[in-house]
Amino acid sequence: MLIALMTDLHSNREAFSACLAHARARGADRFVFLGDYVGYGADPLWVVQTVAALVAEGAVAVRGNHDEAALGRNDRMNEAAQAAIRWTIPQLDTAALAFLGGLPLTVADDDRLYVHADASAPERWRYVTDALTARTSLEGTAARLVFSGHVHEPCVYSLSSLDKITRFIPSAGVPVPLLPPRRWLGLIGSVGQPRDGNPAAAYALYDTRTAMLTAQRVPYDIATAAEKIRAAGLPALLADRLFRGH
């Protein structure tokens, strides 16, 4: 099975549409969404409705911290993020809010765990930013593979049978074998707001047959996404950073 892993869509219709088309063209059998469907961007309802429709068809989705904020349960954000959430909430209808509220924090699937942030305490929304926090996340679950988002930068950590953890940045289009006996943590990057200096939307494909994880980068219509943010009266920096990928 070829799984398309997507996270941190952040109400970016243009980026999400481009990634969906890219994944389908490559034969993705299943979609897995790792949270943060809303916030920052100008199309929260369309993004949530699209994810919900895919879940109804068999996709997997977990809840992120911005989704939690849209439900009024999380205010630990900077001012720009809070402004975006204040704007977002009235854009969502009852069905969209109910969908976000019904999402789990984690989903276990075979040898894989899907989670938005740190797997050891998903509800605390801690960032995985280095070997120490990656180890904490991996040690919080018995799953061999953990896939998560939250940090908006693609990265892969591996934990060897000798308890040595290593970190590297995957190159787009280059398969990475996530083979046993190592355990692996894959940070997928962001569809809707990349922050690694590359403005192209980020997602990944995981082949369960070969255990290969392949990072993907997809150009999209940034100008349109940014103009929508400005037209909505959201903070200008949320539009400007799309062009920088940071």
Short mmCIF file of C-alpha atoms in Angstrom, two decimals:
data_model
loop_
_atom_site.label_atom_id
_atom_site.label_comp_id
_atom_site.label_asym_id
_atom_site.label_seq_id
_atom_site.Cartn_x
_atom_site.Cartn_y
_atom_site.Cartn_z
CA MET A 1 0.00 0.00 0.00
CA LEU A 2 1.25 3.48 -0.88
CA ILE A 3 0.29 5.98 1.83
CA ALA A 4 0.30 9.74 1.29
CA LEU A 5 1.21 11.47 4.56
CA MET A 6 0.16 15.11 4.86
CA THR A 7 0.24 17.50 7.79
CA ASP A 8 -0.08 21.17 8.70
CA LEU A 9 -2.40 22.03 5.81
CA HIS A 10 -3.27 25.32 7.51
CA SER A 11 -6.25 26.36 5.42
CA ASN A 12 -4.11 26.56 2.26
CA ARG A 13 -6.41 25.35 -0.50
CA GLU A 14 -3.90 25.88 -3.28
CA ALA A 15 -1.13 23.88 -1.57
CA PHE A 16 -3.46 21.10 -0.45
CA SER A 17 -5.02 20.75 -3.91
CA ALA A 18 -1.58 20.54 -5.50
CA CYS A 19 -0.44 17.84 -3.05
CA LEU A 20 -3.60 15.79 -3.50
CA ALA A 21 -3.16 15.85 -7.28
CA HIS A 22 0.54 15.00 -6.97
CA ALA A 23 -0.14 12.03 -4.66
CA ARG A 24 -2.95 10.68 -6.80
CA ALA A 25 -0.78 10.89 -9.91
CA ARG A 26 1.77 8.71 -8.12
CA GLY A 27 -0.76 6.07 -7.23
CA ALA A 28 -1.43 6.79 -3.55
CA ASP A 29 -3.80 4.16 -2.16
CA ARG A 30 -4.55 5.89 1.12
CA PHE A 31 -4.30 9.33 2.71
CA VAL A 32 -3.18 10.00 6.27
CA PHE A 33 -3.56 13.49 7.70
CA LEU A 34 -1.52 14.46 10.76
CA GLY A 35 -3.37 17.54 11.98
CA ASP A 36 -3.56 21.33 11.75
CA TYR A 37 -6.12 21.65 8.99
CA VAL A 38 -6.98 25.21 10.01
CA GLY A 39 -5.10 28.35 11.05
CA TYR A 40 -2.97 30.84 9.09
CA GLY A 41 -4.64 30.46 5.68
CA ALA A 42 -7.87 31.72 4.14
CA ASP A 43 -9.74 28.51 3.20
CA PRO A 44 -10.39 26.66 6.48
CA LEU A 45 -13.87 25.39 5.62
CA TRP A 46 -12.84 23.98 2.22
CA VAL A 47 -9.81 22.25 3.71
CA VAL A 48 -11.77 20.70 6.60
CA GLN A 49 -14.58 19.60 4.30
CA THR A 50 -12.09 18.03 1.88
CA VAL A 51 -10.30 16.14 4.67
CA ALA A 52 -13.64 15.02 6.12
CA ALA A 53 -14.77 13.70 2.72
CA LEU A 54 -11.53 11.74 2.36
CA VAL A 55 -11.91 10.31 5.87
CA ALA A 56 -15.41 9.16 4.91
CA GLU A 57 -13.72 7.28 2.03
CA GLY A 58 -11.18 5.59 4.31
CA ALA A 59 -8.49 8.17 5.02
CA VAL A 60 -7.03 8.57 8.52
CA ALA A 61 -6.88 11.91 10.34
CA VAL A 62 -5.68 13.07 13.75
CA ARG A 63 -6.18 16.40 15.51
CA GLY A 64 -3.57 19.17 15.70
CA ASN A 65 -3.08 22.08 18.06
CA HIS A 66 -4.62 24.65 15.69
CA ASP A 67 -7.65 22.40 15.27
CA GLU A 68 -7.83 22.25 19.07
CA ALA A 69 -7.65 26.06 19.19
CA ALA A 70 -10.55 26.34 16.73
CA LEU A 71 -12.56 24.34 19.28
CA GLY A 72 -11.65 26.85 21.99
CA ARG A 73 -9.35 24.47 23.86
CA ASN A 74 -5.87 25.84 23.18
CA ASP A 75 -4.60 29.42 23.42
CA ARG A 76 -0.85 28.78 23.66
CA MET A 77 -0.03 30.55 20.40
CA ASN A 78 1.60 33.74 19.21
CA GLU A 79 -0.55 36.74 18.34
CA ALA A 80 -0.61 36.12 14.57
CA ALA A 81 -1.72 32.53 15.10
CA GLN A 82 -4.39 33.62 17.60
CA ALA A 83 -5.63 36.29 15.17
CA ALA A 84 -5.95 33.65 12.46
CA ILE A 85 -7.90 31.35 14.80
CA ARG A 86 -10.24 34.17 15.83
CA TRP A 87 -10.96 34.75 12.13
CA THR A 88 -11.22 31.03 11.38
CA ILE A 89 -13.81 30.00 13.97
CA PRO A 90 -16.78 31.83 12.39
CA GLN A 91 -15.76 30.52 8.95
CA LEU A 92 -16.39 26.93 10.08
CA ASP A 93 -19.87 25.47 10.07
CA THR A 94 -21.32 23.11 12.66
CA ALA A 95 -20.33 20.01 10.69
CA ALA A 96 -16.72 21.16 10.31
CA LEU A 97 -16.39 21.91 14.02
CA ALA A 98 -17.95 18.55 14.89
CA PHE A 99 -15.49 16.80 12.58
CA LEU A 100 -12.50 18.50 14.23
CA GLY A 101 -13.88 17.76 17.68
CA GLY A 102 -14.28 14.08 16.88
CA LEU A 103 -10.73 13.53 15.71
CA PRO A 104 -8.39 11.44 17.87
CA LEU A 105 -4.96 12.62 18.99
CA THR A 106 -3.31 9.42 17.77
CA VAL A 107 -4.07 6.50 15.47
CA ALA A 108 -2.19 3.19 15.57
CA ASP A 109 -2.01 1.34 12.25
CA ASP A 110 -0.02 -1.90 12.03
CA ASP A 111 3.55 -0.96 13.07
CA ARG A 112 2.86 2.77 12.66
CA LEU A 113 1.64 5.52 14.98
CA TYR A 114 0.19 8.71 13.54
CA VAL A 115 0.29 11.80 15.78
CA HIS A 116 0.55 15.55 15.30
CA ALA A 117 3.26 16.32 17.86
CA ASP A 118 5.29 14.43 20.49
CA ALA A 119 3.95 10.86 20.76
CA SER A 120 4.81 10.60 24.45
CA ALA A 121 2.28 13.30 25.39
CA PRO A 122 0.16 14.21 22.35
CA GLU A 123 -2.12 16.51 24.31
CA ARG A 124 0.79 18.76 25.35
CA TRP A 125 1.69 19.70 21.76
CA ARG A 126 5.44 19.52 22.36
CA TYR A 127 7.75 20.03 19.39
CA VAL A 128 10.21 17.39 18.22
CA THR A 129 13.23 19.49 17.29
CA ASP A 130 16.33 17.45 18.13
CA ALA A 131 17.62 13.99 19.04
CA LEU A 132 16.53 14.33 22.66
CA THR A 133 12.91 15.21 21.90
CA ALA A 134 12.81 12.61 19.12
CA ARG A 135 13.93 9.95 21.60
CA THR A 136 11.25 11.07 24.05
CA SER A 137 8.61 10.76 21.34
CA LEU A 138 9.76 7.31 20.26
CA GLU A 139 10.00 6.07 23.84
CA GLY A 140 6.40 7.16 24.39
CA THR A 141 5.09 4.43 22.12
CA ALA A 142 5.76 0.80 21.25
CA ALA A 143 5.21 1.50 17.54
CA ARG A 144 8.21 0.87 15.29
CA LEU A 145 7.39 3.89 13.13
CA VAL A 146 6.08 7.26 14.23
CA PHE A 147 4.87 9.82 11.70
CA SER A 148 4.16 13.35 12.88
CA GLY A 149 4.09 17.01 11.93
CA HIS A 150 3.93 20.23 13.99
CA VAL A 151 7.47 21.49 13.23
CA HIS A 152 6.84 22.33 9.53
CA GLU A 153 10.26 20.96 8.51
CA PRO A 154 10.90 17.50 7.00
CA CYS A 155 13.28 15.40 9.09
CA VAL A 156 13.91 11.73 9.86
CA TYR A 157 15.26 10.24 13.10
CA SER A 158 16.32 6.62 13.59
CA LEU A 159 16.93 4.73 16.83
CA SER A 160 19.26 1.75 16.52
CA SER A 161 19.18 -1.51 18.47
CA LEU A 162 22.25 -0.15 20.30
CA ASP A 163 20.15 2.84 21.45
CA LYS A 164 21.93 5.33 19.19
CA ILE A 165 19.75 8.01 17.63
CA THR A 166 20.62 9.74 14.35
CA ARG A 167 19.02 12.61 12.45
CA PHE A 168 19.04 13.58 8.81
CA ILE A 169 17.12 15.72 6.34
CA PRO A 170 15.54 13.72 3.52
CA SER A 171 15.97 14.87 -0.07
CA ALA A 172 12.79 15.22 -2.11
CA GLY A 173 12.22 12.25 -4.37
CA VAL A 174 14.90 10.08 -2.74
CA PRO A 175 13.46 7.00 -0.96
CA VAL A 176 14.62 6.35 2.61
CA PRO A 177 14.38 2.69 3.78
CA LEU A 178 12.74 2.57 7.23
CA LEU A 179 13.91 -0.96 7.89
CA PRO A 180 13.98 -2.98 11.15
CA PRO A 181 15.47 -3.48 13.63
CA ARG A 182 15.75 0.30 13.81
CA ARG A 183 12.81 2.39 14.97
CA TRP A 184 12.01 5.54 13.02
CA LEU A 185 10.37 8.92 13.49
CA GLY A 186 9.41 10.81 10.33
CA LEU A 187 8.54 14.50 10.51
CA ILE A 188 6.63 15.10 7.32
CA GLY A 189 6.94 18.86 6.84
CA SER A 190 4.05 21.19 6.04
CA VAL A 191 1.63 21.25 3.14
CA GLY A 192 0.30 24.72 3.82
CA GLN A 193 3.15 26.62 5.45
CA PRO A 194 6.66 25.14 4.99
CA ARG A 195 9.36 26.60 7.25
CA ASP A 196 12.57 25.02 5.98
CA GLY A 197 13.41 27.75 3.47
CA ASN A 198 11.70 25.97 0.59
CA PRO A 199 8.27 27.47 -0.25
CA ALA A 200 7.07 24.36 -2.12
CA ALA A 201 4.42 22.34 -0.29
CA ALA A 202 5.77 19.30 1.55
CA TYR A 203 4.30 15.86 2.06
CA ALA A 204 5.60 12.26 1.93
CA LEU A 205 4.78 8.87 0.45
CA TYR A 206 5.30 5.69 2.47
CA ASP A 207 5.28 2.31 0.74
CA THR A 208 4.30 -0.38 3.25
CA ARG A 209 5.57 -3.14 0.94
CA THR A 210 9.14 -1.82 0.67
CA ALA A 211 9.20 0.28 3.90
CA MET A 212 10.38 3.25 1.83
CA LEU A 213 9.57 6.82 2.89
CA THR A 214 9.95 9.41 0.13
CA ALA A 215 9.73 13.13 0.84
CA GLN A 216 7.91 15.14 -1.81
CA ARG A 217 7.93 18.85 -2.68
CA VAL A 218 5.17 20.34 -4.80
CA PRO A 219 5.12 23.87 -6.28
CA TYR A 220 1.74 25.59 -6.04
CA ASP A 221 0.05 28.93 -6.66
CA ILE A 222 1.51 30.85 -3.73
CA ALA A 223 0.42 34.23 -5.07
CA THR A 224 -3.25 33.27 -4.96
CA ALA A 225 -2.99 31.75 -1.49
CA ALA A 226 -1.21 34.86 -0.20
CA GLU A 227 -3.68 37.26 -1.80
CA LYS A 228 -6.57 35.43 -0.15
CA ILE A 229 -4.90 35.86 3.25
CA ARG A 230 -4.49 39.59 2.69
CA ALA A 231 -8.05 39.97 1.37
CA ALA A 232 -9.37 38.27 4.51
CA GLY A 233 -7.64 40.87 6.66
CA LEU A 234 -5.36 38.32 8.30
CA PRO A 235 -1.86 39.38 9.44
CA ALA A 236 0.29 40.21 6.39
CA LEU A 237 3.20 38.16 7.68
CA LEU A 238 1.11 35.01 7.18
CA ALA A 239 1.00 35.81 3.47
CA ASP A 240 4.57 37.03 3.17
CA ARG A 241 6.13 33.94 4.75
CA LEU A 242 4.58 31.67 2.10
CA PHE A 243 6.96 33.11 -0.48
CA ARG A 244 9.99 32.53 1.78
CA GLY A 245 9.04 29.12 3.05
CA HIS A 246 9.77 30.26 6.59
#
